[in-house]
Short mmCIF file of C-alpha atoms in Angstrom, two decimals:
data_model
loop_
_atom_site.label_atom_id
_atom_site.label_comp_id
_atom_site.label_asym_id
_atom_site.label_seq_id
_atom_site.Cartn_x
_atom_site.Cartn_y
_atom_site.Cartn_z
CA MET A 600 -78.55 110.87 -19.33
CA SER A 601 -81.22 107.93 -18.82
CA GLY A 602 -78.04 105.80 -20.56
CA VAL A 603 -75.66 106.85 -17.97
CA GLU A 604 -77.58 106.44 -14.59
CA PRO A 605 -78.07 102.37 -14.65
CA SER A 606 -74.27 101.72 -15.31
CA ARG A 607 -73.36 104.40 -11.98
CA ILE A 608 -75.78 103.21 -10.01
CA ALA A 609 -74.39 100.15 -11.15
CA VAL A 610 -70.47 100.92 -9.74
CA ALA A 611 -72.06 102.54 -6.75
CA VAL A 612 -74.39 99.15 -5.63
CA GLY A 613 -70.98 97.03 -6.51
CA ALA A 614 -68.94 98.98 -4.71
CA VAL A 615 -70.73 98.59 -1.53
CA GLY A 616 -71.17 95.12 -2.19
CA ILE A 617 -67.13 94.80 -2.12
CA ALA A 618 -66.91 96.52 1.37
CA ILE A 619 -69.37 94.48 3.11
CA TYR A 620 -67.48 91.13 1.18
CA ALA A 621 -64.51 92.98 2.87
CA GLY A 622 -66.40 93.07 6.54
CA MET A 623 -66.70 89.54 5.63
CA ASP A 624 -63.37 88.38 5.03
CA ALA A 625 -62.80 90.05 8.44
CA VAL A 626 -65.06 87.49 9.97
CA MET A 627 -64.10 84.61 7.98
CA LYS A 628 -59.99 85.27 8.48
CA GLY A 629 -60.56 84.78 12.28
CA LEU A 630 -62.44 81.55 11.74
CA SER A 631 -59.89 80.20 9.06
CA ILE A 632 -57.70 80.31 11.40
CA ALA A 633 -59.90 78.80 14.32
CA SER A 634 -61.16 76.44 12.92
CA GLY A 635 -59.18 76.09 9.40
CA ALA A 636 -60.11 77.39 5.55
CA TYR A 637 -62.40 74.32 5.10
CA SER A 638 -64.56 74.14 7.86
CA ALA A 639 -64.86 77.84 7.82
CA VAL A 640 -65.76 77.97 4.03
CA LEU A 641 -68.42 75.42 4.49
CA TRP A 642 -69.82 76.14 7.34
CA ARG A 643 -70.56 80.12 5.61
CA SER A 644 -72.13 78.70 2.29
CA LEU A 645 -74.18 76.23 4.24
CA ALA A 646 -75.44 79.16 5.88
CA GLY A 647 -75.67 81.11 2.61
CA VAL A 648 -77.73 78.38 1.17
CA LEU A 649 -79.95 79.01 4.37
CA ILE A 650 -80.60 82.03 4.29
CA ALA A 651 -81.08 82.77 0.39
CA GLY A 652 -82.89 79.43 -0.33
CA SER A 653 -85.29 80.35 2.43
CA VAL A 654 -86.18 83.70 0.28
CA PHE A 655 -85.84 81.58 -2.62
CA LEU A 656 -88.86 78.91 -1.39
CA ALA A 657 -90.93 81.62 0.16
CA ARG A 658 -91.18 83.40 -3.39
CA ARG A 659 -91.82 80.54 -5.45
CA ARG A 660 -89.39 80.86 -7.80
CA ARG A 661 -88.44 77.75 -10.66
CA TRP A 662 -85.31 75.59 -10.09
CA PRO A 663 -83.14 76.41 -13.10
CA ARG A 664 -82.45 73.70 -15.26
CA GLY A 665 -80.13 72.79 -18.70
CA ALA A 666 -78.07 75.39 -19.62
CA ALA A 667 -78.42 77.52 -16.65
CA LEU A 668 -78.31 74.49 -14.38
CA ARG A 669 -74.68 73.93 -15.90
CA LEU A 670 -73.49 77.55 -15.69
CA HIS A 671 -74.39 77.36 -12.10
CA ILE A 672 -72.62 74.32 -11.68
CA ALA A 673 -69.70 75.58 -13.64
CA ARG A 674 -69.50 78.69 -11.35
CA GLY A 675 -70.25 77.38 -8.03
CA THR A 676 -67.16 75.02 -8.91
CA LEU A 677 -64.72 77.86 -9.89
CA ALA A 678 -65.99 80.06 -7.16
CA GLY A 679 -65.70 77.23 -4.29
CA SER A 680 -62.00 76.22 -4.97
CA SER A 681 -60.75 79.80 -5.24
CA VAL A 682 -63.16 80.52 -2.28
CA LEU A 683 -61.16 77.88 -0.53
CA LEU A 684 -57.97 78.29 -1.70
CA PHE A 685 -58.31 82.44 -0.66
CA PHE A 686 -59.53 81.78 2.86
CA TRP A 687 -56.71 79.02 3.12
CA GLY A 688 -54.37 81.82 1.93
CA LEU A 689 -55.40 84.78 4.14
CA ALA A 690 -54.92 82.79 7.38
CA ARG A 691 -51.06 82.70 6.96
CA VAL A 692 -51.30 86.61 4.65
CA PRO A 693 -51.75 89.67 6.16
CA MET A 694 -55.30 91.15 4.73
CA ALA A 695 -54.63 93.55 2.71
CA LYS A 696 -51.24 91.70 1.15
CA ALA A 697 -53.86 88.62 0.13
CA ILE A 698 -56.64 91.48 -1.35
CA ALA A 699 -53.46 93.17 -3.56
CA LEU A 700 -52.75 89.74 -4.81
CA THR A 701 -56.43 89.17 -5.76
CA PHE A 702 -56.58 92.24 -7.97
CA LEU A 703 -54.39 89.60 -10.39
CA ALA A 704 -57.83 88.71 -11.60
CA PRO A 705 -59.18 91.19 -13.89
CA VAL A 706 -55.88 91.24 -16.47
CA ILE A 707 -56.23 87.30 -15.73
CA ALA A 708 -59.89 87.53 -17.08
CA ILE A 709 -59.19 89.65 -20.31
CA PHE A 710 -57.14 86.56 -21.13
CA LEU A 711 -59.39 84.09 -19.72
CA ALA A 712 -62.78 86.01 -21.57
CA ALA A 713 -59.87 85.32 -24.98
CA TRP A 714 -59.06 81.97 -24.35
CA MET A 715 -63.78 80.74 -23.29
CA LEU A 716 -65.40 83.44 -25.28
CA GLY A 717 -62.85 84.16 -28.37
CA GLU A 718 -62.79 87.57 -27.48
CA ARG A 719 -59.25 89.57 -29.52
CA ILE A 720 -57.11 90.35 -26.57
CA ARG A 721 -55.95 94.39 -27.09
CA PRO A 722 -52.13 95.38 -27.16
CA TYR A 723 -53.06 97.63 -24.01
CA ALA A 724 -53.66 93.89 -22.06
CA MET A 725 -50.70 92.80 -22.94
CA LEU A 726 -48.73 95.90 -21.63
CA GLY A 727 -51.41 96.31 -18.09
CA ALA A 728 -50.31 92.30 -18.03
CA ALA A 729 -46.81 93.42 -18.01
CA MET A 730 -47.06 95.62 -14.89
CA SER A 731 -49.54 93.91 -12.65
CA ALA A 732 -46.94 90.79 -12.43
CA ILE A 733 -43.90 93.54 -11.89
CA GLY A 734 -46.19 94.70 -9.58
CA VAL A 735 -46.65 91.03 -8.23
CA ILE A 736 -42.95 90.07 -7.59
CA VAL A 737 -43.02 93.42 -5.50
CA ILE A 738 -44.85 91.57 -3.03
CA ALA A 739 -43.02 88.66 -3.74
CA ALA A 740 -39.96 90.50 -2.79
CA GLY A 741 -41.13 91.83 0.50
CA GLU A 742 -41.94 88.37 1.38
CA ILE A 743 -37.93 87.12 0.87
CA SER A 744 -36.60 90.71 2.27
CA ARG A 745 -38.58 90.30 5.99
CA ASP A 746 -37.84 86.05 5.65
CA ALA A 747 -40.84 84.96 5.22
CA SER A 748 -41.87 81.56 6.22
CA THR A 749 -42.96 78.92 4.17
CA ASP A 750 -46.44 78.84 5.55
CA SER A 751 -46.21 82.83 4.39
CA VAL A 752 -45.29 81.76 1.14
CA LEU A 753 -47.31 79.20 0.82
CA GLY A 754 -50.15 81.51 1.72
CA ASN A 755 -49.02 83.47 -1.07
CA ILE A 756 -49.22 80.74 -3.27
CA ALA A 757 -51.94 79.69 -3.00
CA ILE A 758 -54.17 83.25 -3.25
CA VAL A 759 -52.31 83.81 -6.78
CA ILE A 760 -53.91 80.48 -7.68
CA ALA A 761 -57.14 81.60 -5.77
CA SER A 762 -56.81 85.17 -8.02
CA VAL A 763 -56.62 82.40 -11.84
CA LEU A 764 -60.04 80.04 -10.87
CA TYR A 765 -61.67 84.09 -9.38
CA ALA A 766 -61.02 85.71 -13.03
CA GLY A 767 -62.83 82.20 -14.41
CA ASN A 768 -65.22 83.11 -11.90
CA LEU A 769 -65.94 86.70 -13.38
CA VAL A 770 -66.25 85.52 -16.66
CA LEU A 771 -69.32 83.29 -16.04
CA LEU A 772 -70.52 85.93 -13.23
CA ARG A 773 -71.21 88.45 -16.28
CA ARG A 774 -72.93 85.62 -18.68
CA GLN A 775 -75.28 84.32 -15.66
CA ALA A 776 -75.90 87.49 -14.10
CA GLN A 777 -77.29 88.57 -17.37
CA GLY A 778 -79.78 84.62 -17.59
CA ALA A 779 -80.32 84.83 -13.47
CA ASP A 780 -81.32 87.38 -11.24
CA PRO A 781 -79.20 87.67 -8.34
CA LEU A 782 -81.20 85.65 -5.87
CA GLU A 783 -80.79 82.83 -7.61
CA VAL A 784 -77.50 83.26 -8.13
CA THR A 785 -76.56 83.34 -4.61
CA LEU A 786 -78.33 80.32 -3.55
CA LEU A 787 -77.18 77.85 -6.59
CA THR A 788 -73.58 79.53 -6.09
CA SER A 789 -73.22 78.77 -2.01
CA LEU A 790 -75.45 75.42 -2.83
CA VAL A 791 -72.67 74.27 -5.29
CA ILE A 792 -70.46 74.93 -2.72
CA SER A 793 -71.76 73.65 -0.48
CA THR A 794 -71.84 69.91 -1.88
CA LEU A 795 -68.65 69.85 -2.60
CA LEU A 796 -67.21 70.54 0.40
CA MET A 797 -69.49 68.33 2.36
CA VAL A 798 -68.16 65.31 0.48
CA GLY A 799 -65.18 66.11 1.79
CA ALA A 800 -66.52 67.03 5.20
CA PRO A 801 -65.24 63.62 6.94
CA TRP A 802 -62.18 63.99 6.40
CA PHE A 803 -61.29 67.89 6.41
CA SER A 804 -64.22 69.67 8.56
CA GLY A 805 -65.72 69.16 11.62
CA TRP A 806 -68.53 70.04 13.68
CA PRO A 807 -68.19 74.35 14.92
CA ASP A 808 -68.10 75.00 18.84
CA TRP A 809 -71.38 76.59 19.66
CA PRO A 810 -69.40 79.93 20.18
CA GLN A 811 -69.19 79.76 16.39
CA VAL A 812 -72.55 79.82 15.40
CA PRO A 813 -73.62 83.30 15.65
CA VAL A 814 -69.98 84.45 13.86
CA ILE A 815 -70.87 81.87 10.94
CA GLY A 816 -74.27 83.20 10.65
CA PHE A 817 -73.17 86.54 10.66
CA ALA A 818 -70.00 85.70 8.00
CA GLY A 819 -73.50 83.64 6.32
CA THR A 820 -75.23 86.78 5.84
CA LEU A 821 -73.10 89.23 4.98
CA GLY A 822 -71.82 87.17 2.25
CA THR A 823 -74.86 86.63 1.10
CA ILE A 824 -75.35 90.11 0.82
CA SER A 825 -72.76 91.06 -0.93
CA SER A 826 -73.24 88.25 -3.14
CA LEU A 827 -77.12 89.53 -4.35
CA LEU A 828 -75.34 93.15 -4.60
CA MET A 829 -72.71 92.24 -7.21
CA ALA A 830 -75.30 89.91 -9.60
CA TRP A 831 -77.38 92.77 -8.95
CA ALA A 832 -74.33 94.84 -10.68
CA TYR A 833 -72.96 92.75 -12.75
CA ALA A 834 -75.79 92.32 -14.70
CA ARG A 835 -76.38 95.98 -15.58
CA ALA A 836 -72.92 96.63 -16.25
CA GLU A 837 -69.93 95.55 -17.69
CA THR A 838 -67.13 93.38 -16.40
CA GLN A 839 -64.09 95.79 -17.39
CA VAL A 840 -66.63 98.49 -15.85
CA LEU A 841 -67.23 97.09 -12.86
CA ALA A 842 -63.94 95.34 -11.99
CA THR A 843 -62.24 98.71 -10.92
CA ILE A 844 -64.08 99.07 -7.44
CA GLU A 845 -62.63 95.51 -6.83
CA TYR A 846 -59.29 97.99 -5.92
CA SER A 847 -61.68 99.28 -3.22
CA ALA A 848 -61.34 96.22 -1.27
CA PHE A 849 -58.03 97.26 -0.43
CA VAL A 850 -58.36 100.04 1.91
CA TRP A 851 -61.01 98.19 3.50
CA ALA A 852 -58.48 95.15 3.96
CA GLY A 853 -56.08 97.47 5.30
CA VAL A 854 -57.92 98.94 7.99
CA LEU A 855 -60.08 95.77 9.17
CA GLY A 856 -56.75 94.36 9.24
CA TYR A 857 -55.31 96.57 11.16
CA LEU A 858 -58.28 97.09 13.30
CA VAL A 859 -58.68 93.53 14.10
CA PHE A 860 -55.49 91.65 13.77
CA GLY A 861 -52.85 94.38 14.12
CA GLU A 862 -52.04 94.15 10.99
CA VAL A 863 -49.48 96.33 9.34
CA VAL A 864 -49.31 97.25 5.39
CA THR A 865 -46.49 97.66 4.68
CA LEU A 866 -44.18 99.36 1.29
CA PHE A 867 -43.66 96.41 -0.57
CA THR A 868 -47.48 95.82 -0.15
CA VAL A 869 -48.72 99.16 -1.54
CA THR A 870 -45.97 99.19 -4.26
CA GLY A 871 -47.01 96.15 -5.75
CA ALA A 872 -50.99 97.24 -5.20
CA VAL A 873 -50.56 100.29 -7.27
CA LEU A 874 -48.57 98.78 -10.03
CA ILE A 875 -50.82 95.85 -10.09
CA VAL A 876 -54.16 98.63 -10.05
CA ALA A 877 -52.50 100.47 -12.36
CA GLY A 878 -51.56 96.93 -14.74
CA CYS A 879 -55.59 96.63 -14.42
CA LEU A 880 -56.50 100.02 -15.17
CA ILE A 881 -54.55 99.70 -18.62
CA ALA A 882 -55.35 96.56 -19.39
CA VAL A 883 -59.44 97.50 -19.44
CA ARG A 884 -58.61 100.42 -21.42
CA LYS A 885 -60.68 101.14 -24.74
CA PRO A 886 -58.84 102.05 -27.70
CA ILE A 887 -58.98 105.82 -28.73
CA PRO A 888 -60.96 105.95 -31.72
CA LEU A 889 -58.45 107.76 -34.85
CA PRO A 890 -60.63 110.34 -36.65
CA GLN A 891 -61.73 109.68 -39.98
CA THR A 892 -59.38 111.29 -42.11
CA GLU A 893 -56.60 110.05 -39.95
CA ALA A 894 -57.44 106.36 -40.03
CA ALA A 895 -57.53 106.19 -44.11
CA LEU A 896 -54.29 106.96 -44.27
#
């Protein structure tokens, strides 16, 4: 029993982290519509640095160096690119549809892990990838059926690309969380994203309006709490176990999208999400070992 409980707790903590992150998505969608995705992500990341950095300094933590620092920079770069594209697309796409498209990440992560970590791709992964691809096609068919605007189509494409980058982020998060505590992971991720976005701030961003400042602080707080919880969970359970709880975000996105933005979840989106989730579950399925007598035949 002692070997099972930590994993169950990690899943529960991860589920709470996903719910909080979904709330942050709703806040960030509003900020992205009002000020643009670039500004929204930049100021939220800076708020995250301020919050996590204060705790980091108060606890007099040591600054990461060498390979650990390089890993933080690599994941922060991937995460920053993914987040920017995602929120740019989210400003143009309903929340539930955007979240459904991000469910591609676990399947993509399997193939990236094979490329980056040398892991073997199982036949189930191929079948799962095919089913998830059909799910994306169904969602795309929904776009065509309602004569979607060019802006909406570009938003969907941005979110799919964000999913690919997020998959790489998941692969690195598992390695990162095993070598650093949640506070360090959270701070360095926000710091790297902020630093990268500050380079383009003079051209793509501006100062937030005063009424937006508390909203940005709220988004930063939600993002920091979610990141701490997810990093804690990923340090205690395998990626393929935790990846499945990402699907709970679809429910939160549907509810929050309807309550906050009046968005209605279409049948195409639900069907596509079900196919993508089924594909992911098939892809991460472990092969059933054959009995010794059968294996010898």
